[in-house]
């Protein structure tokens, strides 16, 4: 590698900054840097081309691309920030604010770099910064570029380990970011949006109002089915099995075919479909019992697969889940069509990409044989080639919005299921011939109830912001200015910081000397559902801003 004339260096210490500093909306890392300005084309063009190909743009929240010519510190900082943000988002980290470079007062060659991070990802983000700086300051030949790949793989793995497991988290946080709603991290990928008495807490699509008993009920698929069957709702016949459970003509009693699934897994994990004989059933049960203590065997019902999303007793969205497939063009083989489909950016399979890769020809071999096809066969133009029987997005399925065509009876069926189970948010899976016709007319089967559904980043991204608006009351708890001359009869719902004293709702105390203790008191006020109003002097406002993002003072 040859060193470039654009020489970045980092000076210790690397410190954390809170939201509110330098008008930053997300907290992160503050780096001291030295950057001699020098015109420079994009670093390591081969590496940049590789990054462009391998790391797709975020599928929400556009980034401003960097300049093709780096003319000094600010351009280089933009390049660094752009790729840092793009790689963070690709790893699934909800980071929406662009990094900021601030020149030092005494020299334009020295400055500070504000790098927003997701809670818990500081070290992994700093390692990514170091890797990007290596790319930025070196001209590299192909051999050197190859040497940079393994370190990046390790950095990305560490970033993904810090990311929330559900795409709902990032979508809700982005909706709050767009609406400038206050956000407080509660740890473990849980967040509070809003403050005091006007708040909602979110763990993916669990809310602070999700009943624990309801969530525990639907986590047990067999118990849920029995519960709903007793209420007269359409549930397939079922049986619960353990390793030593006798089959005793089970298939004959349920009717063929049957489906076997782990009792407490979601997303199509471990599901075995269209089982026709006891030998295949035994193998399926054994596989399910490696994932769960119990296996659920159900009558296999047929029809189109729908997911209806319910909030507060009302159906708010519906999709049809279409199994993984490709469509022939009369030119390309099945294998080539699969490669074309999986090359699409939205099927990247990483960082909560909207869709997941479809199965390759080897994984789909048995299903291809049933359709009279092989990997090298060339399907006719328009011929649909099924690659999986599972409709789940995790298995490469494609969700299609059908809410506008949803029959009111079917919407009410889903809403009724959620209400009976006691869930504020739910995903109700139905199998039926046609969602546009009433289930009373054409029949339907309730297949599953999900207490923590994926709301739908592919078809229903608009719902995240709308749901936040529905969850939060119109009248918000306000933060207001106060001074030592303000005279007021403070009540239990008030929290006040003025003149070095704090009002806790019932009594005054002296303001703590420690900044950490002051910030802790601010956080306590923001989290407390009994808090109806917050009154702050200038000093109090400074440390309140460190406790949450996007706070506003009246």
Coordinates of C-alpha atoms in Angstrom, one line a residue, residues 63-345:
X63 CA -28.1 9.3 2.6
X64 CA -26.4 12.2 0.8
X65 CA -23.7 10.7 -1.4
X66 CA -20.1 12.0 -1.0
X67 CA -18.3 14.1 -3.6
X68 CA -16.2 12.4 -6.3
X69 CA -13.3 14.7 -5.4
X70 CA -12.2 15.1 -1.8
X71 CA -11.0 18.6 -1.3
X72 CA -10.0 18.5 2.3
X73 CA -11.3 17.8 5.7
X74 CA -15.0 18.4 5.3
X75 CA -15.3 16.3 2.0
X76 CA -13.2 13.5 3.6
X77 CA -15.4 13.6 6.7
X78 CA -18.5 13.4 4.5
X79 CA -17.0 10.4 2.7
X80 CA -16.2 8.7 6.0
X81 CA -19.6 9.6 7.5
X82 CA -21.5 8.4 4.5
X83 CA -19.9 4.9 4.5
X84 CA -20.0 4.7 8.2
X85 CA -23.7 5.3 8.2
X86 CA -24.3 3.0 5.2
X87 CA -22.4 0.1 6.8
X88 CA -24.1 0.7 10.2
X89 CA -27.5 0.6 8.6
X90 CA -26.6 -2.5 6.5
X91 CA -25.7 -4.2 9.8
X92 CA -29.2 -3.4 11.1
X93 CA -28.2 -0.5 13.5
X94 CA -30.9 2.2 13.7
X95 CA -28.6 5.2 13.1
X96 CA -30.2 7.9 11.1
X97 CA -28.1 11.1 11.7
X98 CA -25.1 11.8 9.5
X99 CA -21.7 12.3 11.2
X100 CA -20.5 15.9 11.7
X101 CA -17.0 17.3 11.3
X102 CA -16.3 20.6 13.2
X103 CA -13.1 22.4 12.5
X104 CA -11.0 23.5 15.4
X105 CA -11.0 27.2 16.4
X106 CA -7.2 27.6 16.1
X107 CA -6.6 25.5 13.0
X108 CA -8.7 24.2 10.1
X109 CA -6.5 21.1 10.1
X110 CA -7.6 20.0 13.6
X111 CA -11.2 19.3 14.5
X112 CA -13.7 17.0 16.1
X113 CA -15.8 14.3 14.4
X114 CA -19.2 13.5 15.9
X115 CA -20.1 9.9 15.0
X116 CA -23.7 8.8 16.0
X117 CA -23.9 5.3 17.4
X118 CA -26.6 2.8 18.5
X119 CA -26.6 2.0 22.2
X120 CA -24.1 -0.8 22.9
X121 CA -22.3 -0.5 19.6
X122 CA -19.5 2.0 20.5
X123 CA -16.6 -0.3 20.2
X124 CA -17.8 -2.1 17.1
X125 CA -18.4 1.3 15.5
X126 CA -15.0 2.6 16.4
X127 CA -13.4 -0.5 14.8
X128 CA -15.4 0.3 11.6
X129 CA -14.1 3.9 11.7
X130 CA -10.6 2.6 11.9
X131 CA -11.2 0.3 8.9
X132 CA -12.7 3.1 6.9
X133 CA -9.8 5.4 7.7
X134 CA -7.5 2.6 6.4
X135 CA -9.4 2.7 3.1
X136 CA -9.5 6.5 3.1
X137 CA -5.8 7.1 3.5
X138 CA -4.2 4.3 1.4
X139 CA -3.9 3.7 -2.3
X140 CA -4.2 -0.1 -2.6
X141 CA -3.5 -2.7 -5.2
X142 CA -5.7 -5.7 -5.6
X143 CA -3.6 -7.8 -3.2
X144 CA -3.9 -5.1 -0.6
X145 CA -7.6 -4.8 -1.1
X146 CA -8.0 -8.6 -0.5
X147 CA -6.2 -8.2 2.8
X148 CA -8.8 -5.7 3.9
X149 CA -11.8 -8.0 3.4
X150 CA -11.3 -10.4 6.4
X151 CA -11.1 -7.5 8.9
X152 CA -14.3 -5.9 7.5
X153 CA -16.1 -9.2 7.9
X154 CA -15.2 -9.3 11.5
X155 CA -16.2 -5.7 12.1
X156 CA -19.6 -6.3 10.4
X157 CA -20.2 -9.4 12.5
X158 CA -19.6 -7.4 15.7
X159 CA -21.9 -4.6 14.5
X160 CA -24.7 -7.2 13.7
X161 CA -24.3 -8.6 17.2
X162 CA -25.2 -5.2 18.6
X163 CA -28.2 -4.7 16.4
X164 CA -31.8 -5.4 17.4
X165 CA -33.2 -8.7 16.3
X166 CA -36.4 -7.2 14.9
X167 CA -36.8 -4.7 12.0
X168 CA -39.7 -3.1 14.0
X169 CA -37.2 -1.4 16.3
X170 CA -35.4 0.5 13.5
X171 CA -38.7 1.4 11.8
X172 CA -40.3 2.8 15.0
X173 CA -37.2 4.7 15.9
X174 CA -37.0 6.2 12.4
X175 CA -40.6 7.2 12.6
X176 CA -39.9 8.9 15.9
X177 CA -36.8 10.5 14.4
X178 CA -38.8 11.9 11.5
X179 CA -41.5 13.3 13.8
X180 CA -38.9 14.6 16.3
X181 CA -40.5 12.7 19.2
X182 CA -38.4 12.3 22.4
X183 CA -36.8 8.9 22.6
X184 CA -35.1 7.2 25.6
X185 CA -33.2 4.0 25.4
X186 CA -34.2 1.5 28.1
X187 CA -31.6 -1.0 27.2
X188 CA -31.9 -4.5 25.6
X189 CA -33.3 -2.8 22.4
X190 CA -36.3 -1.4 24.3
X191 CA -37.2 2.2 23.9
X192 CA -39.6 4.8 25.3
X193 CA -41.1 7.3 22.9
X194 CA -42.6 10.4 24.6
X195 CA -42.1 11.5 28.2
X196 CA -43.7 11.2 31.6
X197 CA -47.4 10.5 31.6
X198 CA -47.5 10.7 27.8
X199 CA -45.2 7.9 26.7
X200 CA -45.3 4.5 25.0
X201 CA -42.7 1.8 25.6
X202 CA -41.7 -0.5 22.7
X203 CA -39.9 -3.8 22.5
X204 CA -40.2 -4.5 18.8
X205 CA -44.0 -4.5 18.5
X206 CA -44.6 -5.3 22.1
X207 CA -45.9 -2.2 23.8
X208 CA -46.1 -1.1 27.4
X209 CA -49.8 -2.1 27.1
X210 CA -49.2 -5.7 26.0
X211 CA -50.6 -8.0 28.6
X212 CA -48.1 -10.6 29.9
X213 CA -50.8 -13.2 30.3
X214 CA -51.9 -12.7 26.7
X215 CA -48.3 -12.9 25.3
X216 CA -47.8 -16.1 27.3
X217 CA -51.0 -17.6 26.0
X218 CA -50.2 -17.2 22.3
X219 CA -46.6 -18.2 22.8
X220 CA -48.1 -21.7 23.2
X221 CA -49.6 -22.5 19.8
X222 CA -51.6 -25.6 21.0
X223 CA -53.0 -23.7 24.0
X224 CA -54.0 -20.8 21.8
X225 CA -55.7 -23.1 19.3
X226 CA -57.7 -24.9 22.1
X227 CA -58.7 -21.5 23.6
X228 CA -60.0 -20.2 20.3
X229 CA -61.7 -23.5 19.4
X230 CA -63.6 -23.3 22.6
X231 CA -64.8 -19.9 21.5
X232 CA -66.2 -21.5 18.3
X233 CA -63.6 -20.2 15.9
X234 CA -62.2 -22.2 13.0
X235 CA -59.1 -24.0 14.1
X236 CA -57.5 -27.1 12.4
X237 CA -57.5 -30.4 14.3
X238 CA -54.3 -30.9 16.3
X239 CA -52.2 -33.1 18.6
X240 CA -49.3 -32.3 20.9
X241 CA -46.4 -34.8 20.9
X242 CA -43.2 -35.4 22.8
X243 CA -40.4 -37.7 22.1
X244 CA -42.1 -40.7 23.8
X245 CA -45.6 -39.9 22.5
X246 CA -47.2 -42.8 20.5
X247 CA -48.5 -41.9 17.1
X248 CA -51.5 -44.3 17.2
X249 CA -52.9 -43.7 13.8
X250 CA -52.5 -40.0 14.3
X251 CA -52.5 -39.2 10.6
X252 CA -55.6 -41.1 10.1
X253 CA -57.3 -39.3 12.9
X254 CA -56.3 -35.8 11.7
X255 CA -56.6 -36.6 8.0
X256 CA -53.8 -36.3 5.5
X257 CA -51.8 -34.3 4.9
X258 CA -50.6 -32.9 8.2
X259 CA -48.1 -30.2 9.2
X260 CA -45.6 -30.5 12.1
X261 CA -44.1 -27.5 13.8
X262 CA -42.2 -26.7 17.0
X263 CA -44.6 -25.5 19.7
X264 CA -43.0 -22.2 20.5
X265 CA -41.2 -21.0 17.3
X266 CA -42.2 -18.2 14.9
X267 CA -41.3 -17.2 11.4
X268 CA -41.8 -20.6 9.8
X269 CA -38.8 -22.1 11.8
X270 CA -38.8 -25.9 11.8
X271 CA -42.1 -26.2 10.0
X272 CA -42.7 -29.4 8.0
X273 CA -45.6 -29.4 5.5
X274 CA -47.7 -31.9 3.6
X275 CA -46.7 -35.0 5.6
X276 CA -48.5 -38.0 4.2
X277 CA -47.1 -41.0 6.2
X278 CA -46.0 -42.0 9.7
X279 CA -42.3 -42.5 8.8
X280 CA -42.0 -38.9 7.5
X281 CA -44.0 -37.7 10.5
X282 CA -41.6 -39.4 12.9
X283 CA -38.6 -37.6 11.3
X284 CA -40.4 -34.3 11.4
X285 CA -41.3 -34.7 15.0
X286 CA -37.7 -35.5 15.9
X287 CA -36.5 -32.4 14.1
X288 CA -39.1 -30.2 15.8
X289 CA -38.1 -31.6 19.2
X290 CA -34.6 -30.3 18.7
X291 CA -36.1 -26.8 18.7
X292 CA -38.8 -27.1 21.3
X293 CA -39.9 -29.4 24.1
X294 CA -43.2 -30.2 22.2
X295 CA -44.2 -30.7 18.6
X296 CA -47.5 -29.6 17.3
X297 CA -49.1 -31.7 14.6
X298 CA -52.1 -30.2 12.8
X299 CA -54.4 -31.0 9.9
X300 CA -52.8 -29.4 6.8
X301 CA -55.4 -27.0 5.4
X302 CA -55.0 -25.4 2.0
X303 CA -55.7 -22.0 0.6
X304 CA -54.0 -18.7 0.2
X305 CA -52.0 -17.4 3.2
X306 CA -52.8 -14.1 4.8
X307 CA -51.4 -12.1 7.7
X308 CA -53.8 -9.5 9.2
X309 CA -52.4 -7.0 11.7
X310 CA -54.5 -5.8 14.5
X311 CA -54.1 -2.8 16.9
X312 CA -56.4 -2.0 19.8
X313 CA -59.2 -4.3 18.5
X314 CA -59.1 -3.0 14.9
X315 CA -57.6 -4.6 11.8
X316 CA -55.1 -2.0 10.4
X317 CA -53.3 -3.9 7.6
X318 CA -53.4 -7.1 5.6
X319 CA -51.0 -8.9 3.3
X320 CA -51.0 -12.1 1.3
X321 CA -47.8 -14.1 1.8
X322 CA -46.7 -15.6 -1.4
X323 CA -44.1 -18.5 -1.2
X324 CA -40.6 -18.0 -2.7
X325 CA -40.8 -18.3 -6.5
X326 CA -39.3 -17.1 -9.8
X327 CA -41.1 -16.6 -13.1
X328 CA -39.7 -18.0 -16.3
X329 CA -38.8 -15.8 -19.3
X330 CA -38.2 -18.6 -21.8
X331 CA -34.5 -17.8 -21.9
X332 CA -32.8 -18.3 -18.5
X333 CA -32.5 -21.5 -16.5
X334 CA -34.1 -22.0 -13.1
X335 CA -30.6 -21.6 -11.5
X336 CA -30.0 -18.3 -13.4
X337 CA -33.4 -16.9 -12.5
X338 CA -32.7 -17.6 -8.8
X339 CA -29.4 -15.8 -9.1
X340 CA -31.1 -12.9 -10.7
X341 CA -33.7 -12.7 -8.0
X342 CA -31.2 -13.0 -5.1
X343 CA -29.0 -10.3 -6.7
X344 CA -31.7 -7.7 -6.0
X345 CA -30.7 -5.3 -3.2

